[in-house]
XYZ file of C-alpha atoms in Angstrom:
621
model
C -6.209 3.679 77.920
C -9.069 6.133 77.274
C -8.010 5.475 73.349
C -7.982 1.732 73.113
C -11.351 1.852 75.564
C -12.987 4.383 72.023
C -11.089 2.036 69.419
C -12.770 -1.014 71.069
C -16.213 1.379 70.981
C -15.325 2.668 66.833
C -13.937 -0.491 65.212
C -16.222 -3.632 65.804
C -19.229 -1.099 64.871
C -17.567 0.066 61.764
C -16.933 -3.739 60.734
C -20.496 -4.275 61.080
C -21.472 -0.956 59.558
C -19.167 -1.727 56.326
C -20.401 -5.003 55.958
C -23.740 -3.949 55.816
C -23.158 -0.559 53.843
C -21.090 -1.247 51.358
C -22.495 -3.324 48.057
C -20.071 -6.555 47.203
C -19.967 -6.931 43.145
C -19.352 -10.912 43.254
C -19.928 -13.807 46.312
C -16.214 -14.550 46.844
C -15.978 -10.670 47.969
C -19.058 -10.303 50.130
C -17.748 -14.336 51.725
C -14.232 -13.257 52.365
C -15.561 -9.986 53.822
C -18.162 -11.945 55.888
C -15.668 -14.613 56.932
C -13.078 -11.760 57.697
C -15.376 -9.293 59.672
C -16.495 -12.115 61.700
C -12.807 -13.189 62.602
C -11.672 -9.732 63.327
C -14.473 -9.686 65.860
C -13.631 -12.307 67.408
C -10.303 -11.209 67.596
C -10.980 -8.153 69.003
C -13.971 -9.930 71.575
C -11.020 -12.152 72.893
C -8.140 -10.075 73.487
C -10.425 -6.651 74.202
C -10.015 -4.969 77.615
C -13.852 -4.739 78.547
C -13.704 -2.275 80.975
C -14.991 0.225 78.549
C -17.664 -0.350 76.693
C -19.046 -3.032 78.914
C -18.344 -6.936 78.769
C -22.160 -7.732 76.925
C -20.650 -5.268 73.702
C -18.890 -7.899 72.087
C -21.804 -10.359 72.418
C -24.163 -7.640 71.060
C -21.413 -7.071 68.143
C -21.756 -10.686 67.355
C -25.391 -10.313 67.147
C -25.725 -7.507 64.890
C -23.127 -8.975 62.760
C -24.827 -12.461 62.520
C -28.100 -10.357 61.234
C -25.773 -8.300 58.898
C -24.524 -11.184 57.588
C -28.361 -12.473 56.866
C -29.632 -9.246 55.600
C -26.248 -8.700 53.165
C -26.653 -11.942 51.994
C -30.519 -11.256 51.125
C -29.349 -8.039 49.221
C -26.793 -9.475 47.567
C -28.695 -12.452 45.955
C -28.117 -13.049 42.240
C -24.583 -11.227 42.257
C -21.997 -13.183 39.881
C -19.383 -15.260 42.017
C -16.100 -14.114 41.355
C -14.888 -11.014 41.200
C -14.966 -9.098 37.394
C -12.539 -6.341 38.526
C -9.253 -5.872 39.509
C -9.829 -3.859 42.093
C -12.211 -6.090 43.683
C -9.655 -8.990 43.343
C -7.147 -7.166 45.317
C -9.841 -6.201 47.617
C -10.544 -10.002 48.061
C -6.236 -10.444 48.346
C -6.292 -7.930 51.307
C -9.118 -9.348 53.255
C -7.744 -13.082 52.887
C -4.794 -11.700 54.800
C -6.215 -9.531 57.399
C -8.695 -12.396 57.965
C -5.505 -14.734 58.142
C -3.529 -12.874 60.883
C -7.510 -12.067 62.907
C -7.514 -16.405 62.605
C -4.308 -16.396 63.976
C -4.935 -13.882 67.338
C -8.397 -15.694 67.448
C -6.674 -18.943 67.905
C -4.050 -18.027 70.287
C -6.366 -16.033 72.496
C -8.780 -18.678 72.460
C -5.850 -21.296 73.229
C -4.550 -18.739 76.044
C -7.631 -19.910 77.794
C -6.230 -23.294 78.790
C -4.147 -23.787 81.694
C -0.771 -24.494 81.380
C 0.623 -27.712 82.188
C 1.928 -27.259 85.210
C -1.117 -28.116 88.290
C -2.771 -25.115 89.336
C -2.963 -23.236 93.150
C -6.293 -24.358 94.404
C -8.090 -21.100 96.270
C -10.829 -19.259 96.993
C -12.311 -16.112 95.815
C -10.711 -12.843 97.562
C -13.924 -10.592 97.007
C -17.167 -11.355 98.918
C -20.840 -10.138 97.723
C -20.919 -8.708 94.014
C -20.087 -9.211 90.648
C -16.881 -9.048 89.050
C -14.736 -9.094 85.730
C -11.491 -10.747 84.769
C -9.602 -7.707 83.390
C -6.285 -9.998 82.788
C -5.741 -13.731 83.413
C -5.234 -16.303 81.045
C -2.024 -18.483 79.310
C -1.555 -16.241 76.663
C 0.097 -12.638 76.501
C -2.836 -11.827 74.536
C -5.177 -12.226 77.100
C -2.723 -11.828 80.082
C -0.444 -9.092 79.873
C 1.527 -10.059 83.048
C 3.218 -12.617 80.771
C 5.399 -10.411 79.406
C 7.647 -10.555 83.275
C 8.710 -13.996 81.792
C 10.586 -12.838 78.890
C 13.985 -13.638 79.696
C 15.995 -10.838 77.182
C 14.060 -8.632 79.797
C 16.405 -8.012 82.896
C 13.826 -5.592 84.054
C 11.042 -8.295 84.920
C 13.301 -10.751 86.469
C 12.446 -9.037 89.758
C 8.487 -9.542 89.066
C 8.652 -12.888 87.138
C 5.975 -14.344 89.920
C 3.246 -12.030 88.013
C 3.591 -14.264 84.812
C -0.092 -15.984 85.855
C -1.955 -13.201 87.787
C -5.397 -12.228 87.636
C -6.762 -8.522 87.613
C -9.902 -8.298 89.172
C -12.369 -5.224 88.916
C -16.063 -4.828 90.342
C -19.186 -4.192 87.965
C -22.798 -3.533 88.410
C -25.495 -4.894 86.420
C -24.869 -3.354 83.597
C -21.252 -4.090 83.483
C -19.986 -0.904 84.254
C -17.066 -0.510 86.773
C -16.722 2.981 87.008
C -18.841 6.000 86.407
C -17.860 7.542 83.346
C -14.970 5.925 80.535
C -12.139 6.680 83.125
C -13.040 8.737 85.958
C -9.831 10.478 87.808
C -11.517 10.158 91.076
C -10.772 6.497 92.615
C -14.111 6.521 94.847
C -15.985 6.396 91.308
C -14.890 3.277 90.880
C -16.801 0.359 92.142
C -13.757 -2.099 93.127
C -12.041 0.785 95.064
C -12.898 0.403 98.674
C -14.153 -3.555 98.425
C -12.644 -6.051 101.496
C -10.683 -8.037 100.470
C -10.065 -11.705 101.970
C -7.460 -14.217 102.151
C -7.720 -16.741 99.443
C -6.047 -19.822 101.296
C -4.930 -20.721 104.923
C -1.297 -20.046 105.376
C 1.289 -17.583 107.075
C 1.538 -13.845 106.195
C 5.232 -13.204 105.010
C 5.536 -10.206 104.210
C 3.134 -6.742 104.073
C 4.031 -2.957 102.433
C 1.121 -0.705 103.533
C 2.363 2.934 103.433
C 2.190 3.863 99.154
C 0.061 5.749 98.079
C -3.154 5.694 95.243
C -2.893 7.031 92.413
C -4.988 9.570 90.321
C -6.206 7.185 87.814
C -4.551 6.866 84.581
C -1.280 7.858 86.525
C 0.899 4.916 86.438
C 4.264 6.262 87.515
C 5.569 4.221 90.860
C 7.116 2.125 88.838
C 9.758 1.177 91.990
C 6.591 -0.215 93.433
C 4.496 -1.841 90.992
C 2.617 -3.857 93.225
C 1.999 -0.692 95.362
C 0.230 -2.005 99.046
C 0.409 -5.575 98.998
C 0.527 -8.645 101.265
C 2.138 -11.744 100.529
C 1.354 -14.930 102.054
C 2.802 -18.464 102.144
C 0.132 -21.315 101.391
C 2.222 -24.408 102.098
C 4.566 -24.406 99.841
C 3.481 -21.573 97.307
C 3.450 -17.965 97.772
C 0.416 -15.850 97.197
C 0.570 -12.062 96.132
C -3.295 -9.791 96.891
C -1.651 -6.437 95.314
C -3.055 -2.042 94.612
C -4.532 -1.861 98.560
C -4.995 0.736 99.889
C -2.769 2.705 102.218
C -2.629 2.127 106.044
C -5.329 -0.693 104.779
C -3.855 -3.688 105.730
C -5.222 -5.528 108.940
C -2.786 -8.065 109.279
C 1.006 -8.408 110.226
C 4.023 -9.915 108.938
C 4.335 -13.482 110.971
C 0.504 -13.583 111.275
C -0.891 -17.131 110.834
C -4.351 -16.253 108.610
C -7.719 -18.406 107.598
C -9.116 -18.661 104.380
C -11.680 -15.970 104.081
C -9.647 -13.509 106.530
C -9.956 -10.279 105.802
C -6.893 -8.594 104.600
C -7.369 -4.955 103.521
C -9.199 -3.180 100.805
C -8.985 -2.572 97.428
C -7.269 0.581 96.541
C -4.967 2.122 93.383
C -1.937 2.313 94.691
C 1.783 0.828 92.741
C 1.692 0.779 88.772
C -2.229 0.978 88.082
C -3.890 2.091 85.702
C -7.579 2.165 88.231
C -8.443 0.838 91.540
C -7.990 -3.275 90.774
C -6.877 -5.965 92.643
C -4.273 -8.262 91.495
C -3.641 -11.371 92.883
C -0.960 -13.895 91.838
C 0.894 -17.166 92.817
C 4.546 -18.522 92.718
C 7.178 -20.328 93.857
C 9.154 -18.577 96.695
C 11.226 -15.685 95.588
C 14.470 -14.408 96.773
C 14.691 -11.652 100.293
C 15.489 -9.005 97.835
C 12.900 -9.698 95.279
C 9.996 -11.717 97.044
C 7.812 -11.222 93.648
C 11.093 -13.367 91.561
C 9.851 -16.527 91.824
C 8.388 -18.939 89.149
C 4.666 -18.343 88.652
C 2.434 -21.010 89.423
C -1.267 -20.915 87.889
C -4.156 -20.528 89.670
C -7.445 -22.368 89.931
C -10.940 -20.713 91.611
C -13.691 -23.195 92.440
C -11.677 -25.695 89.976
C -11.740 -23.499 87.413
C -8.433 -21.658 85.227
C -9.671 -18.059 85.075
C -9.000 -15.990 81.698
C -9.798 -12.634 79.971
C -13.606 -12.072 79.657
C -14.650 -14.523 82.683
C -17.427 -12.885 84.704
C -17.557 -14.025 88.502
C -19.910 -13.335 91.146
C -19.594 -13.972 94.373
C -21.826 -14.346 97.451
C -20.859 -13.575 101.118
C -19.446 -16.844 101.957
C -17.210 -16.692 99.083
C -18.848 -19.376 97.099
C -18.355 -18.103 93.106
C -20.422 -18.724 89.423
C -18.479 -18.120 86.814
C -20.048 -17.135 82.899
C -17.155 -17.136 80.384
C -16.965 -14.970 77.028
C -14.581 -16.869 75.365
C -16.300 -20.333 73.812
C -20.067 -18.698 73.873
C -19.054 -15.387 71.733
C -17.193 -17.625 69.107
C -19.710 -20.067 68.550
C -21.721 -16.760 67.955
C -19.483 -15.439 65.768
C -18.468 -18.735 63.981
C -21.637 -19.426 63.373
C -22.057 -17.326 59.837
C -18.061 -17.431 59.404
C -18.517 -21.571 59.609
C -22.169 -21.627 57.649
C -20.033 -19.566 55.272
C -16.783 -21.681 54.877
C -19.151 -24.623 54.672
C -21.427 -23.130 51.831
C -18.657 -21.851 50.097
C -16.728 -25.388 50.260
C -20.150 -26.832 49.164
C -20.738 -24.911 46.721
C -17.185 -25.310 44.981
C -17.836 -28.820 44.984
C -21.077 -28.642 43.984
C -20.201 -26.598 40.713
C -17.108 -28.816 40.297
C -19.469 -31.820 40.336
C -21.899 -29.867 37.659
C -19.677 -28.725 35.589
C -17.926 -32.075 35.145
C -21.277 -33.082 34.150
C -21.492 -30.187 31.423
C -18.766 -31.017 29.879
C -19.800 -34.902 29.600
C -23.429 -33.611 27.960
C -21.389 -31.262 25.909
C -19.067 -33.670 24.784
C -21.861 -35.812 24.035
C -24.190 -32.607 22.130
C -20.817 -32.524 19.933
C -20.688 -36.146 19.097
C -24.376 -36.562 18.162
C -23.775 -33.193 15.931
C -23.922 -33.416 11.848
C -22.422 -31.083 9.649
C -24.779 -28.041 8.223
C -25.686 -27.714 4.150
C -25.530 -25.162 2.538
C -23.426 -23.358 4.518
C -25.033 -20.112 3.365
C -28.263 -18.207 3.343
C -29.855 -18.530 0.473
C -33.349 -16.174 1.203
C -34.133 -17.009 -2.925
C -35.155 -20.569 -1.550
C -38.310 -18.985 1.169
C -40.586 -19.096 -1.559
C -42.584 -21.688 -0.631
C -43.112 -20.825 2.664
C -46.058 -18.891 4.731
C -46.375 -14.774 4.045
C -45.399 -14.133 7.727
C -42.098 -16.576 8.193
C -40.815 -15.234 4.690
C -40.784 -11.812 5.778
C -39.587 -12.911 9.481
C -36.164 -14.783 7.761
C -35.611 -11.957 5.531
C -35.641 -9.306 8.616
C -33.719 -11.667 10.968
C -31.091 -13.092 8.277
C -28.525 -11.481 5.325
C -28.991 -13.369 2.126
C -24.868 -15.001 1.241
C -24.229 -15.026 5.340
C -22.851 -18.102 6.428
C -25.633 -20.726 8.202
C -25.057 -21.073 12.130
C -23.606 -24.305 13.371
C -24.000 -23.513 17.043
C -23.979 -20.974 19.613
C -23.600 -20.304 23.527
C -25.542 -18.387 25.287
C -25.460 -16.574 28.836
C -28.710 -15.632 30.654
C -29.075 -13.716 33.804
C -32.981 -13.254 35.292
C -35.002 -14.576 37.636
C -36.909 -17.698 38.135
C -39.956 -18.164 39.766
C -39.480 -21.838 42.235
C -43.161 -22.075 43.470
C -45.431 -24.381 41.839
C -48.328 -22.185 41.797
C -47.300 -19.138 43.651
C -44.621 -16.336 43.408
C -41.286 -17.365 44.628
C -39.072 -15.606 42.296
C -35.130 -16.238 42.932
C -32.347 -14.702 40.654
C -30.162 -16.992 38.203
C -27.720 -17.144 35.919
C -26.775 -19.614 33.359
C -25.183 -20.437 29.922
C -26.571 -22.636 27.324
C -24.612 -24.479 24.303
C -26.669 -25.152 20.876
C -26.007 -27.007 18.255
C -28.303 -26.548 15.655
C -27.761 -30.123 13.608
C -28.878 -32.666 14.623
C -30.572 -30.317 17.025
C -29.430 -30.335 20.604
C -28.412 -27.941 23.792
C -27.516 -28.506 27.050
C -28.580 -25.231 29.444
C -26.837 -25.028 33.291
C -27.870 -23.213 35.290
C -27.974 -21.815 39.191
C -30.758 -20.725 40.445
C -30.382 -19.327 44.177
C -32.873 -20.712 46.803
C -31.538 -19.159 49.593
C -28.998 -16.600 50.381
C -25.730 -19.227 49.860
C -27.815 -22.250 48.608
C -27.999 -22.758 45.062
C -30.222 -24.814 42.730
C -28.148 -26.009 39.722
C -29.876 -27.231 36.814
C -28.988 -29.196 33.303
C -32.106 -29.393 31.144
C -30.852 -30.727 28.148
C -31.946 -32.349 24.462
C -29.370 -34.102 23.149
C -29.543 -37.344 20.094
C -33.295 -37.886 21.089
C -33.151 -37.984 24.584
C -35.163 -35.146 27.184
C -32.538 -34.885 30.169
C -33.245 -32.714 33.365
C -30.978 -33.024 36.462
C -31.668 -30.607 39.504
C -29.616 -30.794 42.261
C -29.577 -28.568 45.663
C -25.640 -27.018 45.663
C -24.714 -29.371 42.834
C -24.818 -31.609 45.766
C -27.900 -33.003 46.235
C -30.112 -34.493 43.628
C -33.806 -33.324 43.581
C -34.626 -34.082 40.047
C -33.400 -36.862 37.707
C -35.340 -37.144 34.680
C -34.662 -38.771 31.366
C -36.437 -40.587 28.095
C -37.203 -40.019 24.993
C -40.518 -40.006 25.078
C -42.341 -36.807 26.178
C -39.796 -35.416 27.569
C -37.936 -35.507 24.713
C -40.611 -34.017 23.161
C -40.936 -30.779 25.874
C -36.839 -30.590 25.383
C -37.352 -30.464 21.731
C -40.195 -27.842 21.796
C -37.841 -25.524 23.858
C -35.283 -25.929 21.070
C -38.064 -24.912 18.328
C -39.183 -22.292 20.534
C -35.022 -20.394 21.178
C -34.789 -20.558 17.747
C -35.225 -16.694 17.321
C -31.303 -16.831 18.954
C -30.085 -19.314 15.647
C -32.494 -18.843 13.340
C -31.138 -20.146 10.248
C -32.618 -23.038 11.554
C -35.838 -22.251 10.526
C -34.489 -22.090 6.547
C -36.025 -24.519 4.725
C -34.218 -27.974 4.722
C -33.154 -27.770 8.301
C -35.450 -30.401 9.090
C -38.427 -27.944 10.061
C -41.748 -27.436 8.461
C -44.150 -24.678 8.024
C -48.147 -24.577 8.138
C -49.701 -21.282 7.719
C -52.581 -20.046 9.777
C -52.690 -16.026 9.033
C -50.986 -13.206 8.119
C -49.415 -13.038 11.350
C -48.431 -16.287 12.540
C -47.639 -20.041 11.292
C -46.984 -23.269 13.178
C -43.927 -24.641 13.088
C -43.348 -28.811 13.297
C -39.587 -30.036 13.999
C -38.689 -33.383 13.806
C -35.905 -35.629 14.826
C -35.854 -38.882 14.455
C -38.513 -40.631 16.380
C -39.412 -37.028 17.945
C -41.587 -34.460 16.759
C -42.357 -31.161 17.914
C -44.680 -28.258 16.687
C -45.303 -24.546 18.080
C -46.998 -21.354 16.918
C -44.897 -18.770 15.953
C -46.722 -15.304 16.387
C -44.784 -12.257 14.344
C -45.201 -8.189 15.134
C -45.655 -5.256 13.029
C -41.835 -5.349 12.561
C -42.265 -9.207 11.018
C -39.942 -10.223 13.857
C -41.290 -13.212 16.338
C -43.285 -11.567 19.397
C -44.146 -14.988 20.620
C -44.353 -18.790 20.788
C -47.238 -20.903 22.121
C -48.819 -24.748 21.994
C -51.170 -26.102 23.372
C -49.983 -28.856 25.353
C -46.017 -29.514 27.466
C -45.856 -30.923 30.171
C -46.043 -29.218 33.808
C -45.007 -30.899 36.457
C -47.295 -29.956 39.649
C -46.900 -32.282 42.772
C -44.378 -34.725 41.076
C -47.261 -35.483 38.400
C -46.740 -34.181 34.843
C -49.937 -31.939 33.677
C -50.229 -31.052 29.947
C -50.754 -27.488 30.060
C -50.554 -24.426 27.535
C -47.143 -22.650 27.117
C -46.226 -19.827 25.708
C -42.920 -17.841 25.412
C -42.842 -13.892 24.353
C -39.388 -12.178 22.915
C -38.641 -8.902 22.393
C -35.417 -6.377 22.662
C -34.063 -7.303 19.098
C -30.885 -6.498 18.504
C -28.287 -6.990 15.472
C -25.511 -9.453 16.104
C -23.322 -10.712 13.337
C -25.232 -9.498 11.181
C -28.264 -11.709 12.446
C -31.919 -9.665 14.112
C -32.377 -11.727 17.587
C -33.888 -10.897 20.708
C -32.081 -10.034 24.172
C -35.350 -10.102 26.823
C -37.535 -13.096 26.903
C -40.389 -14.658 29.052
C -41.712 -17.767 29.178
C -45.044 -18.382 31.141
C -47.498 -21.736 31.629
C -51.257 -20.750 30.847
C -53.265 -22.288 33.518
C -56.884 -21.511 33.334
C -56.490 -18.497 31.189
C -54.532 -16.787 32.935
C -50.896 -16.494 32.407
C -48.394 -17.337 35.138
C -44.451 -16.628 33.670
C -42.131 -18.426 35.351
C -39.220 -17.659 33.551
C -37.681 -14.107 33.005
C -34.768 -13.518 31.163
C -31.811 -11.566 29.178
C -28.931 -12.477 27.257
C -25.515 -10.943 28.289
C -23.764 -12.897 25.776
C -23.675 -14.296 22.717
C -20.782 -16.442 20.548
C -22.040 -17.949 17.437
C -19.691 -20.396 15.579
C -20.497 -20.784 11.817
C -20.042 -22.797 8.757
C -17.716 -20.703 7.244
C -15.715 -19.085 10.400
C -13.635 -16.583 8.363
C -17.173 -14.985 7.924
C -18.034 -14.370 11.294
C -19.005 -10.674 10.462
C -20.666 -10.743 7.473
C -21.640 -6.928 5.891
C -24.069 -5.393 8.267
C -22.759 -7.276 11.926
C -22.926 -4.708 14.181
């Protein structure tokens, strides 16, 4: 026993260690390990023999796992949500199961804790002034390893089948300890060893061994004796078994007529125990060569079915509280594993819902598109245009490379959710473009909370300024949509990602240049009834270093402010043969001082152009 009382000390804390220590690469991994950890403890707080370490571990398991689970979550924000590697994926495959089968021993211990159908034995508590644990007891071999005497393949048992409902009943101080030490060899270390014990009903005593031995605790050899000392007594029509006295202990006689509350004997180690214990059990009359063969009948203490776990004390007069372990640790446990299942079901639901609603604005950004002329650079037609864009197109395009038609776009970054503080929370999103008749829809998450996402379409698509928000896809929180100024604050964002498709900017793409110095020009798009204009700002390298205008609209306290914007690029790299950035920031100007809300990098890139056999033009690296 000494090795399943250190496995019950090693295991839960390594669970709760692991789940802490070791980083998850993707949500469904660090949800199923969550959701499995949290089973196997329960598992383990159900069925555990807490004799060693005390009853209270378990419950502070559950604790520190519940603040594991907060603090992993918190670590692990902004993680993508399914696995990318294999190994992970199997990882996720193994812990599905092992959480499966802890479900399954959760559920059956936790159902071991009803009664059986059959009525119970009304009686009284057999140990007076203390407190005292519920070592075995229950419906369920799981919880009540006397069960196993009514397995009928088992010719063995048939002569102990009246054990099938017992209870084992130790001592424990205030700390929960019942013995001094894991498993002390001397019986007087024990706390139960030595305790009166009483008659639990009025009856007739039937029959009495007194003359066996204890044992040296672990021995459990007398196995021609398991019950060791014992008396058995006849309650009416039931016979009740008080079992592990100790010798020459027993005060009363065979024949004896006995009250409830009578004492008995004392508590001792003697038959097949493992420490001093007392075991007390109920059945149906056996036969005069095996008095402990009868059917088992359950139990019932102060109208209650005792299990596993069950703490009782006790005062002098035999009147009993009892504090279970069984319902209170799983709601402690279940409370992550269920806040889990029920994020993760929300949140599949939620990015079912939003994604059915990308692919209606994307279906929608394809209809409204209109095929691109020429379908080829042609840098011989920039004369014309302002010093500082000419050189910017030449740098960022290859003259004879075919024109973009559209592109998608993956971010990953961070997003700042306060109005006018710092709340930054990690997203990720992707973003389709089409670049005539200018449009894009961009979804993204953006996590509130650890589990709770923001998902968000902002969206410009045949004139129209669209921006749904919506707590776990779920909830709406924004719903916004004209073609007035927003329109207009959609379309400026189009003007202003340009730098990621910028043969838009070519002349006859339906935008115009004004020049203002040798470094920057202002750029005016228009679509339709919709106009937008920015101020592209170039670096040494004549690539763009930033965007700015003077007025989009901010919303502050549901009421739309006109306020300076500005977005800055850099990180240029050369994809299909095309100079755009991979960082970016965009950042309101409020009072002169510059407050980004918006920090970003692409992770990926997939351009379809007018010509597709050209895809990688000379130069595409």
């Amino acid at each position: 026993m000494r090795t399943v009382y250190l496995l019950q000390l090693i295991v839960p804390l390594v669970l709760v260690a692991w789940l802490f220590v070791l980083a998850a690469h993707s949500k469904l991994a660090l949800w199923t390990r969550i959701v499995t950890i949290g089973l196997a403890l329960g598992a383990i707080g159900l069925r555990g023999l807490w004799l060693f370490p005390p009853w209270w571990f378990p419950w502070a398991c559950a604790a520190a796992f519940a603040l594991m689970a907060a603090g992993t979550l918190i670590r692990h924000r902004g993680i993508a949500c399914w696995p990318t590697m294999r190994r992970e994926a199997v990882l996720v495959g193994l812990l599905a199961v092992l959480g499966g089968y802890a479900a399954l021993q959760m559920v059956l211990a936790a159902h071991g804790r009803k009664p059986p159908p059959m009525p119970p034995l009304a009686l009284e508590w057999p140990l007076r002034g203390g407190a005292f644990l519920i070592v075995n007891g229950g419906s369920d071999i799981r919880i009540n390893a006397h069960l196993k005497t009514r397995e009928a393949d088992e010719p063995r048992f048939a002569r102990w089948r009246g054990n099938g409902y017992a209870l084992d009943i130790v001592a424990i101080d205030r700390l929960g300890r019942r013995a001094q030490g894991i498993q002390p060899r001397d019986n007087l270390a024990y706390r139960t060893y030595g305790w009166l014990v009483a008659s639990p009903c009025t009856g007739e005593v039937l029959h009495v061994v007194d003359d066996r031995p204890d044992r040296t605790p672990p021995a459990v050899d007398d196995r021609a004796h398991l019950a060791g000392n014992y008396v058995l007594l006849a309650c009416g029509g039931i016979q009740v078994v008080l079992a592990h006295l100790q010798p020459r202990s027993v005060r009363v006689v065979v024949g004896q007529a006995v009250r409830s509350g009578e004492i008995l004997g004392i508590a001792g180690n003697s038959g097949v125990s493992d420490e001093a214990h007392l075991h007390v059990h109920a059945q149906l009359p056996g036969t005069a060569d095996a008095p402990m063969s009868g059917q088992p009948v359950p139990m019932s203490f102060d109208g209650r079915f005792l299990v596993r776990g069950d703490r009782v004390t006790a005062d002098r007069r035999g009147v009993i509280e009892v504090a279970g372990t069984g319902l209170g640790l799983i709601a402690l446990l279940a409370f992550p594993v269920v806040c889990g299942l029920a994020l993760a079901v929300a949140s599949f639901a939620g990015r079912r819902a939003s994604r059915k609603r990308t692919t209606q604005l994307r279906r929608n950004l394809e209809s409204a598109a209109a095929p691109v002329t020429p379908h080829e650079v042609d840098l011989s037609r920039l004369v014309g245009l302002p010093a500082p864009v000419r050189r910017y197109l030449g740098a960022a395009l290859s003259d004879g490379q075919p024109m973009i038609r559209g592109v998608c776009i993956e971010h990953r970054g961070t997003f700042n959710l306060a109005e006018e503080t710092s709340r930054w929370k990690p997203f990720e999103s992707d973003q389709q473009v089409v670049t005539r008749r200018p449009g894009f829809d961009w979804y993204g998450t953006i996590e509130y909370c650890p589990g709770v996402a923001v998902h968000v379409h902002d969206a410009y698509i045949a004139g129209e300024g669209i921006l749904h928000a919506s707590l776990m896809g779920l909830v709406p929180v924004a719903r916004l949509c004209d073609r007035g100024d927003l329109a207009r604050d959609e379309l400026l964002r189009f003007l202003a990602e340009s730098v990621w498709y910028p043969t838009v900017l070519l002349p006859g793409q339906g935008v115009t240049w004004k020049a203002i110095d040798e470094q920057s020009a202002e750029a005016t798009l228009t679509d339709g009834d919709v106009a937008a204009s920015l101020v592209f700002s170039f670096g040494p390298d004549d690539l763009v270093r930033s965007v700015s205008t003077e007025a989009r609209g901010r919303r502050v306290r549901g009421a739309v402010h006109a306020t300076p914007w500005q977005g800055r690029f850099w990180g240029y790299e050369r994809r299909h043969g095309l100079q755009v950035p991979v960082d970016g920031e965009v950042a309101w100007v409020v009072r002169g001082n510059c407050r980004p809300y918006w920090r970003g990098r692409v992770v990926r890139m997939e351009f379809e152009f007018t010509n597709p056999r050209a895809v990688d033009p000379p130069g595409a690296a």
